[in-house]
Short mmCIF file of C-alpha atoms in Angstrom, two decimals:
data_model
loop_
_atom_site.label_atom_id
_atom_site.label_comp_id
_atom_site.label_asym_id
_atom_site.label_seq_id
_atom_site.Cartn_x
_atom_site.Cartn_y
_atom_site.Cartn_z
CA UNK A 1 138.55 152.24 54.53
CA UNK A 2 139.59 154.31 51.53
CA UNK A 3 135.96 155.14 50.73
CA UNK A 4 135.30 156.13 54.34
CA UNK A 5 138.39 158.35 54.39
CA UNK A 6 137.36 160.02 51.16
CA UNK A 7 134.09 161.16 52.74
CA UNK A 8 135.77 162.95 55.67
CA UNK A 9 135.60 166.76 55.72
CA UNK A 10 138.73 168.33 54.25
CA UNK A 11 140.14 165.00 53.01
CA UNK A 12 141.11 164.43 49.38
CA UNK A 13 143.37 162.35 47.12
CA UNK A 14 143.10 159.04 49.00
CA UNK A 15 145.39 156.34 47.62
CA UNK A 16 146.48 152.90 48.89
CA UNK A 17 150.01 151.55 48.82
CA UNK A 18 150.97 148.03 49.85
CA UNK A 19 154.29 147.05 51.40
CA UNK A 20 154.80 143.79 49.53
CA UNK A 21 158.06 143.17 51.41
CA UNK A 22 156.30 142.88 54.78
CA UNK A 23 154.93 139.53 55.98
CA UNK A 24 151.52 141.10 56.61
CA UNK A 25 151.44 142.86 53.22
CA UNK A 26 150.74 146.11 55.10
CA UNK A 27 148.34 148.55 53.50
CA UNK A 28 148.98 152.24 53.98
CA UNK A 29 146.36 154.81 53.09
CA UNK A 30 147.80 158.14 51.96
CA UNK A 31 145.61 161.23 51.79
CA UNK A 32 145.63 165.02 51.99
CA UNK A 33 143.93 167.18 54.59
CA UNK A 34 143.09 170.81 53.93
CA UNK A 35 144.70 173.04 56.56
CA UNK A 36 144.71 176.80 57.12
CA UNK A 37 147.96 178.35 56.00
CA UNK A 38 147.73 180.53 59.09
CA UNK A 39 145.62 179.20 61.97
CA UNK A 40 145.54 182.70 63.43
CA UNK A 41 144.07 184.11 60.21
CA UNK A 42 141.87 181.60 58.33
CA UNK A 43 141.34 184.16 55.54
CA UNK A 44 144.97 183.62 54.47
CA UNK A 45 143.94 180.50 52.56
CA UNK A 46 144.64 176.79 52.85
CA UNK A 47 147.17 174.15 51.86
CA UNK A 48 147.12 170.38 51.58
CA UNK A 49 148.92 168.50 54.33
CA UNK A 50 149.99 164.91 53.68
CA UNK A 51 148.86 162.13 56.04
CA UNK A 52 149.11 158.36 56.10
CA UNK A 53 147.16 155.71 57.99
CA UNK A 54 148.05 152.14 58.87
CA UNK A 55 144.62 150.80 59.75
CA UNK A 56 144.03 147.92 62.17
CA UNK A 57 140.46 148.23 63.42
CA UNK A 58 137.87 150.86 64.37
CA UNK A 59 138.28 150.09 68.10
CA UNK A 60 142.06 149.86 68.41
CA UNK A 61 144.06 152.75 69.93
CA UNK A 62 145.42 155.36 67.57
CA UNK A 63 149.10 156.25 67.65
CA UNK A 64 149.73 159.66 66.13
CA UNK A 65 153.24 159.88 64.71
CA UNK A 66 154.22 163.54 64.59
CA UNK A 67 156.78 163.77 61.82
CA UNK A 68 159.25 166.61 62.17
CA UNK A 69 160.31 166.33 58.54
CA UNK A 70 158.93 164.74 55.38
CA UNK A 71 156.77 161.69 55.94
CA UNK A 72 157.66 159.41 53.05
CA UNK A 73 155.64 158.63 49.94
CA UNK A 74 155.36 154.84 49.95
CA UNK A 75 154.32 152.07 52.32
CA UNK A 76 157.92 150.88 52.64
CA UNK A 77 158.94 154.34 53.91
CA UNK A 78 156.36 154.44 56.72
CA UNK A 79 158.10 152.73 59.63
CA UNK A 80 155.82 151.09 62.18
CA UNK A 81 156.84 152.37 65.63
CA UNK A 82 157.12 150.08 68.64
CA UNK A 83 154.04 151.48 70.38
CA UNK A 84 151.94 150.51 67.38
CA UNK A 85 153.25 146.94 67.49
CA UNK A 86 152.89 146.55 71.27
CA UNK A 87 149.36 147.96 71.34
CA UNK A 88 148.20 146.53 68.00
CA UNK A 89 147.19 150.09 67.25
CA UNK A 90 146.22 152.14 64.25
CA UNK A 91 149.00 154.50 63.17
CA UNK A 92 148.28 157.95 61.80
CA UNK A 93 151.28 159.92 60.52
CA UNK A 94 151.25 163.63 59.74
CA UNK A 95 153.86 165.31 57.58
CA UNK A 96 155.27 168.53 59.05
CA UNK A 97 154.33 171.74 57.25
CA UNK A 98 156.97 172.99 54.80
CA UNK A 99 158.31 169.51 54.06
CA UNK A 100 157.89 167.46 50.89
CA UNK A 101 154.37 168.07 49.56
CA UNK A 102 152.91 169.83 52.62
CA UNK A 103 153.70 173.38 51.54
CA UNK A 104 151.78 176.43 52.83
CA UNK A 105 153.61 178.52 50.21
CA UNK A 106 154.45 177.93 46.57
CA UNK A 107 157.46 175.65 46.10
CA UNK A 108 159.23 178.22 43.93
CA UNK A 109 158.64 181.04 46.43
CA UNK A 110 159.19 179.64 49.92
CA UNK A 111 159.64 182.37 52.52
CA UNK A 112 158.78 180.14 55.52
CA UNK A 113 156.41 182.84 56.73
CA UNK A 114 154.23 180.35 58.57
CA UNK A 115 156.88 177.98 59.92
CA UNK A 116 156.02 178.44 63.58
CA UNK A 117 155.79 175.80 66.31
CA UNK A 118 152.29 176.91 67.26
CA UNK A 119 151.16 176.58 63.63
CA UNK A 120 152.56 173.03 63.42
CA UNK A 121 150.85 172.11 66.71
CA UNK A 122 147.59 173.60 65.45
CA UNK A 123 147.93 171.41 62.33
CA UNK A 124 148.05 168.33 64.56
CA UNK A 125 145.15 169.54 66.68
CA UNK A 126 143.01 170.09 63.56
CA UNK A 127 143.81 166.62 62.21
CA UNK A 128 143.11 164.82 65.47
CA UNK A 129 139.95 166.81 66.16
CA UNK A 130 138.58 165.97 62.72
CA UNK A 131 139.47 162.27 62.98
CA UNK A 132 138.01 161.96 66.49
CA UNK A 133 134.73 163.48 65.36
CA UNK A 134 134.37 161.53 62.12
CA UNK A 135 136.47 158.34 62.02
CA UNK A 136 138.04 157.17 65.30
CA UNK A 137 135.28 158.36 67.61
CA UNK A 138 135.76 156.18 70.72
CA UNK A 139 139.48 155.42 70.66
CA UNK A 140 142.37 156.18 72.97
CA UNK A 141 145.01 158.42 71.39
CA UNK A 142 148.79 158.42 71.91
CA UNK A 143 151.12 160.97 70.33
CA UNK A 144 154.72 159.95 69.75
CA UNK A 145 157.82 160.75 67.75
CA UNK A 146 161.57 160.17 67.74
CA UNK A 147 164.27 162.86 67.72
CA UNK A 148 162.93 165.89 65.82
CA UNK A 149 159.62 164.02 65.56
CA UNK A 150 159.77 163.74 69.35
CA UNK A 151 160.26 167.49 69.62
CA UNK A 152 157.10 167.91 67.57
CA UNK A 153 155.24 165.66 70.02
CA UNK A 154 156.57 167.61 73.02
CA UNK A 155 155.55 170.91 71.46
CA UNK A 156 152.11 169.49 70.70
CA UNK A 157 151.86 168.60 74.41
CA UNK A 158 152.91 172.13 75.37
CA UNK A 159 150.38 173.87 73.12
CA UNK A 160 147.65 171.40 74.13
CA UNK A 161 148.23 172.40 77.74
CA UNK A 162 148.43 176.08 76.86
CA UNK A 163 145.32 176.12 74.64
CA UNK A 164 143.19 173.62 76.55
CA UNK A 165 143.11 171.03 73.78
CA UNK A 166 141.97 167.63 75.04
CA UNK A 167 143.07 165.63 72.01
CA UNK A 168 145.60 163.12 73.30
CA UNK A 169 145.45 160.68 76.22
CA UNK A 170 149.22 160.16 76.40
CA UNK A 171 152.24 161.96 74.93
CA UNK A 172 155.38 159.84 74.45
CA UNK A 173 158.26 161.82 72.91
CA UNK A 174 161.41 159.73 72.39
CA UNK A 175 164.86 161.32 72.41
CA UNK A 176 163.53 164.86 71.90
CA UNK A 177 166.80 166.86 71.90
CA UNK A 178 165.79 170.27 73.20
CA UNK A 179 168.87 172.46 73.63
CA UNK A 180 169.85 173.73 77.10
CA UNK A 181 169.12 177.25 75.80
CA UNK A 182 165.51 176.41 75.04
CA UNK A 183 164.17 178.05 78.26
CA UNK A 184 165.45 181.40 76.96
CA UNK A 185 163.50 181.16 73.69
CA UNK A 186 162.95 184.77 72.64
CA UNK A 187 159.55 184.08 71.12
CA UNK A 188 157.83 182.57 74.14
CA UNK A 189 159.90 181.77 77.23
CA UNK A 190 156.94 179.93 78.74
CA UNK A 191 157.45 177.10 76.25
CA UNK A 192 160.96 176.40 77.47
CA UNK A 193 159.95 176.82 81.10
CA UNK A 194 157.12 174.34 80.68
CA UNK A 195 159.33 171.78 78.95
CA UNK A 196 162.09 172.22 81.51
CA UNK A 197 159.95 172.26 84.67
CA UNK A 198 157.12 169.90 83.71
CA UNK A 199 158.46 167.55 81.04
CA UNK A 200 162.11 167.43 82.11
CA UNK A 201 161.74 167.69 85.88
CA UNK A 202 164.52 165.83 87.63
CA UNK A 203 166.79 165.60 84.60
CA UNK A 204 169.91 167.70 84.08
CA UNK A 205 170.55 169.46 80.78
CA UNK A 206 172.22 167.14 78.22
CA UNK A 207 171.14 164.05 80.19
CA UNK A 208 169.59 161.07 78.43
CA UNK A 209 165.98 160.89 79.50
#
């Protein structure tokens, strides 16, 4: 698996870590993927985004865990989500830009110039598109996350709908705490309207979905 990952376009620095505390002695493959700093302007350069893969089989579904923060650097820090267990699925985790090692700007000069929700969604789209073309070519894909990670999943769903991306078969955000004021987002009110009308239809603000 590590050799196959190392041959993928844009992939580098593949390492394996084993969770010796787990009954299955889980192997987690960590690697970097080269992303545009600015998906709107590819000439701005690239950065390395951190990913991890818990591999089951080439035919199993793939659960994409959309981290909203840092991902974790060891196998013991990569928590297997319930969907992965229930479906006996592969689990691909993506670290959010501007966290831990996934920095579009130098660590000693962070201005957060490219910390936009559409940039983070485009990161996920690029990862999934590459993996579907080169590694998991016939699999079903599910995107999920919990809390802020769930927000990242919901925003990925929004931008997929907006941009016509056909990456994911099912989006499952858990406990994504969008604020009641989200529909008045000054940057793009359509995002809040979509989340409120399409994703949250039938639920009052502050309700537990």
